[in-house]
Every structure is written in structure tokens, then in C-alpha cells.
CSV table of C-alpha atoms in Angstrom, one decimal:
chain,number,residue,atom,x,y,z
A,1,UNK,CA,109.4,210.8,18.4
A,2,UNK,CA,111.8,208.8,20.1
A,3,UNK,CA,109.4,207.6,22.8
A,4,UNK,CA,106.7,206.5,20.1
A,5,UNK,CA,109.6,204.7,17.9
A,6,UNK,CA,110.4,202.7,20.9
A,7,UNK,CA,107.0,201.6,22.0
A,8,UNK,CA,106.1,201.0,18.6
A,9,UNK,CA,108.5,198.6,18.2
A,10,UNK,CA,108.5,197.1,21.8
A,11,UNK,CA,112.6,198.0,22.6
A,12,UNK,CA,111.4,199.3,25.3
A,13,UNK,CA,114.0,198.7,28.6
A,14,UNK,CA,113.7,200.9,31.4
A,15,UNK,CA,110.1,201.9,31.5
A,16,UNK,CA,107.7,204.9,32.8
A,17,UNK,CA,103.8,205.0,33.1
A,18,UNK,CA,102.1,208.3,33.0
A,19,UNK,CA,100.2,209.1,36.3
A,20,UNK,CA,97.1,210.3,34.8
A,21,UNK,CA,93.8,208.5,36.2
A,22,UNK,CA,92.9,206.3,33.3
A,23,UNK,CA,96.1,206.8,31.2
A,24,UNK,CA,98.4,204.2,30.5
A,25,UNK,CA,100.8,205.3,28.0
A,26,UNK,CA,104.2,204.1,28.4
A,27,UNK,CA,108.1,205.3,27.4
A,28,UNK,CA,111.6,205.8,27.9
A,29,UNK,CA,112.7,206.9,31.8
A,30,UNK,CA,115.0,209.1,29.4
A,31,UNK,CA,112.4,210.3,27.1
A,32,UNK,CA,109.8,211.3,29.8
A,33,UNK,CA,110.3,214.7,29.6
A,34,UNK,CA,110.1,215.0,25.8
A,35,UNK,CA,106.9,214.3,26.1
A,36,UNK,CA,103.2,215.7,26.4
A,37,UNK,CA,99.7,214.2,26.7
A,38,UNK,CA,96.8,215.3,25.9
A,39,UNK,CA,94.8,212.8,28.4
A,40,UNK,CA,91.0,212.4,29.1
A,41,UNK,CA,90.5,212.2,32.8
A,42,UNK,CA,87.6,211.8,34.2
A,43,UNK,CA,84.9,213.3,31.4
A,44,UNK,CA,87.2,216.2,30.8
A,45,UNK,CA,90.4,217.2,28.8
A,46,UNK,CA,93.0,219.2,30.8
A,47,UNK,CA,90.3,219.7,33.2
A,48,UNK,CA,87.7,220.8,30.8
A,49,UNK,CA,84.1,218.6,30.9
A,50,UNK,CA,83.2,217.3,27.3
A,51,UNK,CA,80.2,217.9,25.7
A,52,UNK,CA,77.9,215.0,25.5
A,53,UNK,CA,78.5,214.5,22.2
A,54,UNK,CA,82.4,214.6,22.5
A,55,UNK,CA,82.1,212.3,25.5
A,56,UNK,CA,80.0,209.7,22.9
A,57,UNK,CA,83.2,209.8,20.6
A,58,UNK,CA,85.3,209.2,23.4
A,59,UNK,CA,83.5,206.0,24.6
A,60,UNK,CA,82.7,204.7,21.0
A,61,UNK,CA,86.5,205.0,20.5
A,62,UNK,CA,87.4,203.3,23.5
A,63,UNK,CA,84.5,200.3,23.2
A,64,UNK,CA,85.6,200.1,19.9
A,65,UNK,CA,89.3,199.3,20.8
A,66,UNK,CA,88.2,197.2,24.0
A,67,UNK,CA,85.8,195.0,21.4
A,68,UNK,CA,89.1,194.5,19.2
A,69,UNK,CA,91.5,193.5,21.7
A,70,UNK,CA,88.7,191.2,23.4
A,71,UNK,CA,87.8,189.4,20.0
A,72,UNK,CA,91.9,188.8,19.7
A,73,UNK,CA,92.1,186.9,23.2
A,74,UNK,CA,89.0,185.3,22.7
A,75,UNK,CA,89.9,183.9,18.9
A,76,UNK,CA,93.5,182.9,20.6
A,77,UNK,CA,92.0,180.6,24.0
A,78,UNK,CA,88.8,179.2,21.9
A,79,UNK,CA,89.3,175.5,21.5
A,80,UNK,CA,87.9,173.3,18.8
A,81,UNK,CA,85.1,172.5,21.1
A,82,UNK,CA,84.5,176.2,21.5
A,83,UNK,CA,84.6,177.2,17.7
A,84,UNK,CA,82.2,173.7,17.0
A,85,UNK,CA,79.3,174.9,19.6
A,86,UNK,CA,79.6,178.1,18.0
A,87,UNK,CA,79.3,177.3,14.6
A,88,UNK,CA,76.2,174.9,15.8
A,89,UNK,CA,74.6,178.2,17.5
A,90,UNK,CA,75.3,180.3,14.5
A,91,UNK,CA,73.6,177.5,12.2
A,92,UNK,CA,70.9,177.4,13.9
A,93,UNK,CA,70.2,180.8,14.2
A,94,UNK,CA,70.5,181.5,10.7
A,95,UNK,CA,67.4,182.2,8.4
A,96,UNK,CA,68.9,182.0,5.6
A,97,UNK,CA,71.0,178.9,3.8
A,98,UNK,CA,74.2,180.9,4.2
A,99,UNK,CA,75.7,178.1,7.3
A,100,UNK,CA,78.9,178.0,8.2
A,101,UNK,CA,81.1,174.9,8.1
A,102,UNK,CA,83.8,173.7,10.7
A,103,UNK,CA,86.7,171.6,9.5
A,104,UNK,CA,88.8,168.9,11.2
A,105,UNK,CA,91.4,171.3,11.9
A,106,UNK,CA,89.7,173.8,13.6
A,107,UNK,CA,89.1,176.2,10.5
A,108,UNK,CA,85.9,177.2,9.3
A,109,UNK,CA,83.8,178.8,6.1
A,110,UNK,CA,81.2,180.6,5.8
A,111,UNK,CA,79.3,183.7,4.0
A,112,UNK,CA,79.3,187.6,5.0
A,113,UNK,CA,77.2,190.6,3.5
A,114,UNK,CA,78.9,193.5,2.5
A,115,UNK,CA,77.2,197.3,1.5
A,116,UNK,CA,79.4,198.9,-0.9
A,117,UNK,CA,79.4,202.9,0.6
A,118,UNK,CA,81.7,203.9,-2.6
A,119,UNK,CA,80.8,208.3,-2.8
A,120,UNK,CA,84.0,208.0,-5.9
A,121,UNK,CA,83.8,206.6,-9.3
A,122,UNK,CA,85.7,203.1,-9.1
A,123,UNK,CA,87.8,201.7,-12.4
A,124,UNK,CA,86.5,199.0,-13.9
A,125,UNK,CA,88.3,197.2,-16.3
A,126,UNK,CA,86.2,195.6,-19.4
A,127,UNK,CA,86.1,194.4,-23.0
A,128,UNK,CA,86.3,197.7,-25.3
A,129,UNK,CA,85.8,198.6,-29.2
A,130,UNK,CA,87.1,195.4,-31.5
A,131,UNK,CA,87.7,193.2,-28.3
A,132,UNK,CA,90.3,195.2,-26.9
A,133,UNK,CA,91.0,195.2,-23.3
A,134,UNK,CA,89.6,198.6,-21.7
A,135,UNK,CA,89.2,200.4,-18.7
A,136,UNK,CA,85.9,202.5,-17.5
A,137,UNK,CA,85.2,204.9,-14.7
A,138,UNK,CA,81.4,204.7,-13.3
A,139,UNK,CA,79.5,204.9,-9.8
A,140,UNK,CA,78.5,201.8,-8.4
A,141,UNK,CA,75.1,202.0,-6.9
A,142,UNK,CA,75.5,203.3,-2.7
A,143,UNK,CA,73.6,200.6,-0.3
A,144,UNK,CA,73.7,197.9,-2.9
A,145,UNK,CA,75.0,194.5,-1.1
A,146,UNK,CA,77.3,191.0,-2.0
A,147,UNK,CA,77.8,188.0,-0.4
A,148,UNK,CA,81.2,186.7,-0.2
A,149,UNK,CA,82.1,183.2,1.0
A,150,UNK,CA,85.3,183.1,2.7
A,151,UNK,CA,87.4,180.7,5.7
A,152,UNK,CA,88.2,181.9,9.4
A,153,UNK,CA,91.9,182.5,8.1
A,154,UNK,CA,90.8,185.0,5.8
A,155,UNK,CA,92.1,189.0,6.7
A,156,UNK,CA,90.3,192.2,6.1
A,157,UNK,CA,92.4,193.1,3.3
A,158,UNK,CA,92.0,189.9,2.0
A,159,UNK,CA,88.3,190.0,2.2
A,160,UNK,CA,89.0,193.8,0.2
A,161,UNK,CA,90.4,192.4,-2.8
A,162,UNK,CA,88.3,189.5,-3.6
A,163,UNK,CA,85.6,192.5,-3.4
A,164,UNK,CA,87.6,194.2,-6.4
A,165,UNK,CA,88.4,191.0,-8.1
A,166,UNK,CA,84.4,190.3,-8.1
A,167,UNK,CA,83.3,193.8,-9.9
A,168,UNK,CA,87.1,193.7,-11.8
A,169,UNK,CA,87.5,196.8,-10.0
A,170,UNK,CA,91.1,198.4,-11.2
A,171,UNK,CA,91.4,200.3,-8.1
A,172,UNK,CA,94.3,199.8,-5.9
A,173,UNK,CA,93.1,198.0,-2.3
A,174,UNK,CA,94.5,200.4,-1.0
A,175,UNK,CA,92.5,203.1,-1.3
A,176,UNK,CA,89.1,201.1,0.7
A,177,UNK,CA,88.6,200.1,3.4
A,178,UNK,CA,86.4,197.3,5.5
A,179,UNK,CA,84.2,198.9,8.7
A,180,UNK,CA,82.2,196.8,11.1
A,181,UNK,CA,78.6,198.4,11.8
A,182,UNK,CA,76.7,197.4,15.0
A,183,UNK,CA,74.0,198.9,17.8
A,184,UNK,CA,74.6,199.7,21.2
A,185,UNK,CA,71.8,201.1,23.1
A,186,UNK,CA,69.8,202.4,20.2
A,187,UNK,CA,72.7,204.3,18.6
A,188,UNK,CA,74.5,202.8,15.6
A,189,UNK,CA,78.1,203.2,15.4
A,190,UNK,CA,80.8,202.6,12.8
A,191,UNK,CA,84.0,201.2,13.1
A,192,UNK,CA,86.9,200.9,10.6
A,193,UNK,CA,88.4,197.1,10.9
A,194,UNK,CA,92.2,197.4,10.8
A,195,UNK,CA,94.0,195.1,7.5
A,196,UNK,CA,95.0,191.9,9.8
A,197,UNK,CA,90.8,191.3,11.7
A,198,UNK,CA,89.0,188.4,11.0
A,199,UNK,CA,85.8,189.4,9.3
A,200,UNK,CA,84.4,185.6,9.5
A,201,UNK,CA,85.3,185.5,13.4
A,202,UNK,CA,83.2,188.8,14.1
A,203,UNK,CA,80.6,187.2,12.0
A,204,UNK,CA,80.6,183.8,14.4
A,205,UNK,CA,81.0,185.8,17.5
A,206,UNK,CA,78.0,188.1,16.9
A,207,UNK,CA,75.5,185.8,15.0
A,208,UNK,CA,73.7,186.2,11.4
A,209,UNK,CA,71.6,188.8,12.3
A,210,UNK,CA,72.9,192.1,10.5
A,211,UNK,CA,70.5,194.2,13.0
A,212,UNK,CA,73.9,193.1,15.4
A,213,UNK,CA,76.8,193.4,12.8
A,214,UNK,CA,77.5,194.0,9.6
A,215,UNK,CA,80.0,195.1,7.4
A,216,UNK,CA,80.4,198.2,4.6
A,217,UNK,CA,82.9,199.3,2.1
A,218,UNK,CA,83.9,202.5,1.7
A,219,UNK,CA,87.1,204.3,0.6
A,220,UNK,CA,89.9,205.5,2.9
A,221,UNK,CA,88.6,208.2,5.3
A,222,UNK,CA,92.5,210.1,4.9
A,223,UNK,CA,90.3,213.2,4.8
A,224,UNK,CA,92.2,214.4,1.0
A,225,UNK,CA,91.5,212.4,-1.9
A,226,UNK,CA,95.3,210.8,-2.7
A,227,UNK,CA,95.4,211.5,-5.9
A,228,UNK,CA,98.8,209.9,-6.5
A,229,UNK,CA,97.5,206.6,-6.2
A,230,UNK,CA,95.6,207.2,-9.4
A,231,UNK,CA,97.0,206.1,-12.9
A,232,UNK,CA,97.1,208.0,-15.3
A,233,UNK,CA,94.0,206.5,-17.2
A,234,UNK,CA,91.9,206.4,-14.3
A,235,UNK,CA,92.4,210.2,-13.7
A,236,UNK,CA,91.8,211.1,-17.2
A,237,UNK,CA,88.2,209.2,-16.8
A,238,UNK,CA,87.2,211.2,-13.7
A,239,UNK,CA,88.1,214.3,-16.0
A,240,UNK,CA,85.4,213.0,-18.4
A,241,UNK,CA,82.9,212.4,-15.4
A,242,UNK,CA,83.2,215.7,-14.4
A,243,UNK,CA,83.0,217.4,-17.4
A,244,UNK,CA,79.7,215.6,-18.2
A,245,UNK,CA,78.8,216.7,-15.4
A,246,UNK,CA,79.6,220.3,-15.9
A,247,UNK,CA,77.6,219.8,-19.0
A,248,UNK,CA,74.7,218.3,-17.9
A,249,UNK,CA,74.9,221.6,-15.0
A,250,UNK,CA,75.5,224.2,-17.5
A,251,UNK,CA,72.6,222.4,-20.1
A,252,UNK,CA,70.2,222.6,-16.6
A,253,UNK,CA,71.3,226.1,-15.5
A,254,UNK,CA,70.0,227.4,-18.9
A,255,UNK,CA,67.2,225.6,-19.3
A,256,UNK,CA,65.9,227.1,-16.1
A,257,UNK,CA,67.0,230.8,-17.1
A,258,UNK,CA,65.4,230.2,-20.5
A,259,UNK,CA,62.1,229.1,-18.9
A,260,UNK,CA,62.2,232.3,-16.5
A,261,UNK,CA,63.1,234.9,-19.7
A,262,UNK,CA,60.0,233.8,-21.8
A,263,UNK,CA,57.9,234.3,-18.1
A,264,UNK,CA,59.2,238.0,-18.1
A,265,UNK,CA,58.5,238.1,-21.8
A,266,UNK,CA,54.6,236.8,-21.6
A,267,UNK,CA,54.1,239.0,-18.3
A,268,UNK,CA,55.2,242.4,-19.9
A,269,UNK,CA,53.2,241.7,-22.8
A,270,UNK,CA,50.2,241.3,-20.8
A,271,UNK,CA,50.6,244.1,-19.1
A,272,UNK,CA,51.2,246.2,-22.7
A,273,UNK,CA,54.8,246.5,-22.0
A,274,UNK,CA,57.8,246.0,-24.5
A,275,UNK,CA,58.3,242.5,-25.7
């Protein structure tokens, strides 16, 4: 714990690098032997070859993180003359009459497409009975898609809640997040973006086609459903979801057993049987 505190943090003063082809995770001289790795050397873990499949995760992991650190040094050395031939190649590119637009200052605008991947019922808040202010709990429809306009300065979080602010989504930020979505070599891949990315800058850097990038919202992949960061309103609507839903089961369930019972009922009195 120590060791990760201090590399976290970058009070790091006397340091070690791990020996391991391919590793280079650094700590403490003093905390060296408090810790254990778990490296990937070579196609194999602790020796072991991966499977092909594992080996894919592996690479997609580590393209994904050389992509982000790349698209950091590249957004920190391009110069205004870089960003404006850029912008020119993007506009021209473009099909569509979503262009981007550089400023005097070096900052830019422009539009990007989002798919809303949302598998929970999001809280929406609306007009109820008499004018009063409600809130309701619905699905939004999977693979439907919005255009946002937003400036080169804009974050991934950012870029999150003027998502909610458009549908008056309820829902704390929070519980989304942003994911890039791109080919490589005929395989599609998905990335989550972390809070402080650029969405508009992966937009320039790529170009408008969406066969190359594009971007998808779906909620926090945390693996259990955190169900504290729920108000109390919210989870007393996915109680009513879910008992409709039992309903609308239970009304299905019997209808089925109800059509098989008067089946039975016409075969035995066909055959002369009781019925």
C-alpha cells in the first residue's frame, strides 16, 4: 500500500524498477520487498502462455493506454498551425454540415454523436398531476443517438452531464460513463474514456467518420449495481418497474398454462376420456 501511495502521488525519492522484460513499475528502495507483481512477460503470466483470446485483452488494454497517453503529448506540442490544418482536413472530410470551427485563440467547436447503451431505467424529471414538479423512471431506447455541440476545452464528464441536462435525466453523473469505440484490424474494441479526455480532440484527431471513432454511453461497469447512489424516489420507481413486470410475467405465465389446460381438455374428449 505504501509503495502504490507513493507513486500515486509522485513523492517518490529513492527509486527501484522491476526487472521484469516489459515491466516498468516503479517504488520505494524500502518498499521493494513488500511487494508482488503479477507481470505479463513475453505472451505468458508467471511463465504460463495466454490464450489467444486472453493475449487480445492484453493488447487492447495496452493499445488502449498507448492511444491515451499519445493523444495527451500530441494535444500538448500541436500549435495553432497544427490544430487550423486539422480542422481544414476534418471539414473537408465531413459529409455532413456538422464542421468544426477554430478560434483566434487556438480553441475550437464542433459536433459529436453519441449512442446511449443505458440496460437501467434512468430518472427523468417532468411536469406531474396539476403542474407539479415530478419525477419518472422509464427505459430510454438502446442504440438511439444525439448530437452534442461542444469546444476543445470541454471534459468527458462535462460532455456526461450536458447528456443528462438534455433528456433532464435526474441521475447522478456519476453513475455513466463516456467510451470511445473504434476498429483495428477488423475487430471492434471498446474503451472507457477516463473524466478529464477531450472527446472533441479524439473527434479531430480521427476524422468524422464513425466507422473510425465514435462514442457511447453507458452506465458504470463497477460490476454491482451501487444502489446507494439512488434516492429514495428513484428506488421506489424501479420497485414499480419491476413489479409491472412481474405482472405482466405472471399475466403471460398463465395465459400460456391456460391455453395448454383447454388442449388436454379437447384431446381427452376426443379420445372419450373424462373432461
Amino acid at each position: 500500500m505504501g509503495a502504490a501511495f507513493c507513486k500515486l502521488y509522485g513523492k517518490i525519492t529513492q527509486q527501484v524498477k522491476h526487472q521484469s522484460a516489459g515491466c516498468k513499475y516503479t517504488c520505494h528502495a524500502q518498499c521493494r520487498d513488500q511487494v508482488a507483481l503479477d507481470c505479463h512477460r513475453n505472451g505468458s503470466i508467471n511463465g504460463c502462455p495466454l490464450s489467444p483470446l486472453a493475449q487480445d485483452h492484453l493488447n487492447n488494454n495496452q493499445s488502449s493506454h498507448s492511444d491515451v497517453e499519445k493523444g495527451k503529448e500530441l494535444r500538448t506540442h500541436l500549435t495553432y498551425e497544427d490544430i487550423r490544418q486539422k480542422v481544414e482536413q476534418y471539414n473537408t472530410q465531413s459529409r455532413d454540415h456538422f464542421k468544426m470551427t477554430l478560434n483566434t485563440n487556438g480553441m475550437y467547436t464542433g459536433f459529436i454523436k453519441v449512442q446511449l447503451d443505458l440496460r437501467r431505467p434512468i430518472t427523468v424529471k417532468g411536469g406531474g398531476a396539476g403542474g407539479v414538479k415530478g419525477q419518472e423512471a422509464f427505459y430510454l431506447p438502446r442504440g438511439s443517438i444525439n448530437t452534442l455541440h461542444i469546444s476543445s476545452t470541454n471534459t468527458v464528464r462535462q460532455v456526461i452531464e450536458a447528456l443528462l441536462r438534455k433528456f433532464t435525466v435526474a441521475d447522478n453523473p456519476a453513475k455513466f460513463a463516456l467510451f470511445k469505440r473504434f476498429s483495428r484490424e477488423d475487430q471492434v474494441y471498446t474503451c472507457k474514456l477516463s473524466e478529464e479526455e477531450h472527446p472533441l480532440f479524439l473527434r479531430l484527431v480521427a476524422g468524422p467518420s464513425t466507422d473510425t471513432l465514435s462514442f457511447v454511453l453507458k452506465e458504470q461497469q463497477t460490476g454491482e449495481v451501487m444502489w446507494d447512489a439512488f434516492s429514495i424516489p428513484e428506488l421506489q420507481n424501479f420497485l414499480r418497474i419491476l413489479e409491472k413486470e412481474e405482472q405482466d410475467q405472471i399475466c403471460s405465465m398463465t395465459r400460456r398454462y391456460n391455453a395448454y389446460r383447454e388442449k388436454l381438455e379437447e384431446a381427452m374428449r376426443a379420445t372419450g376420456g373424462p373432461g
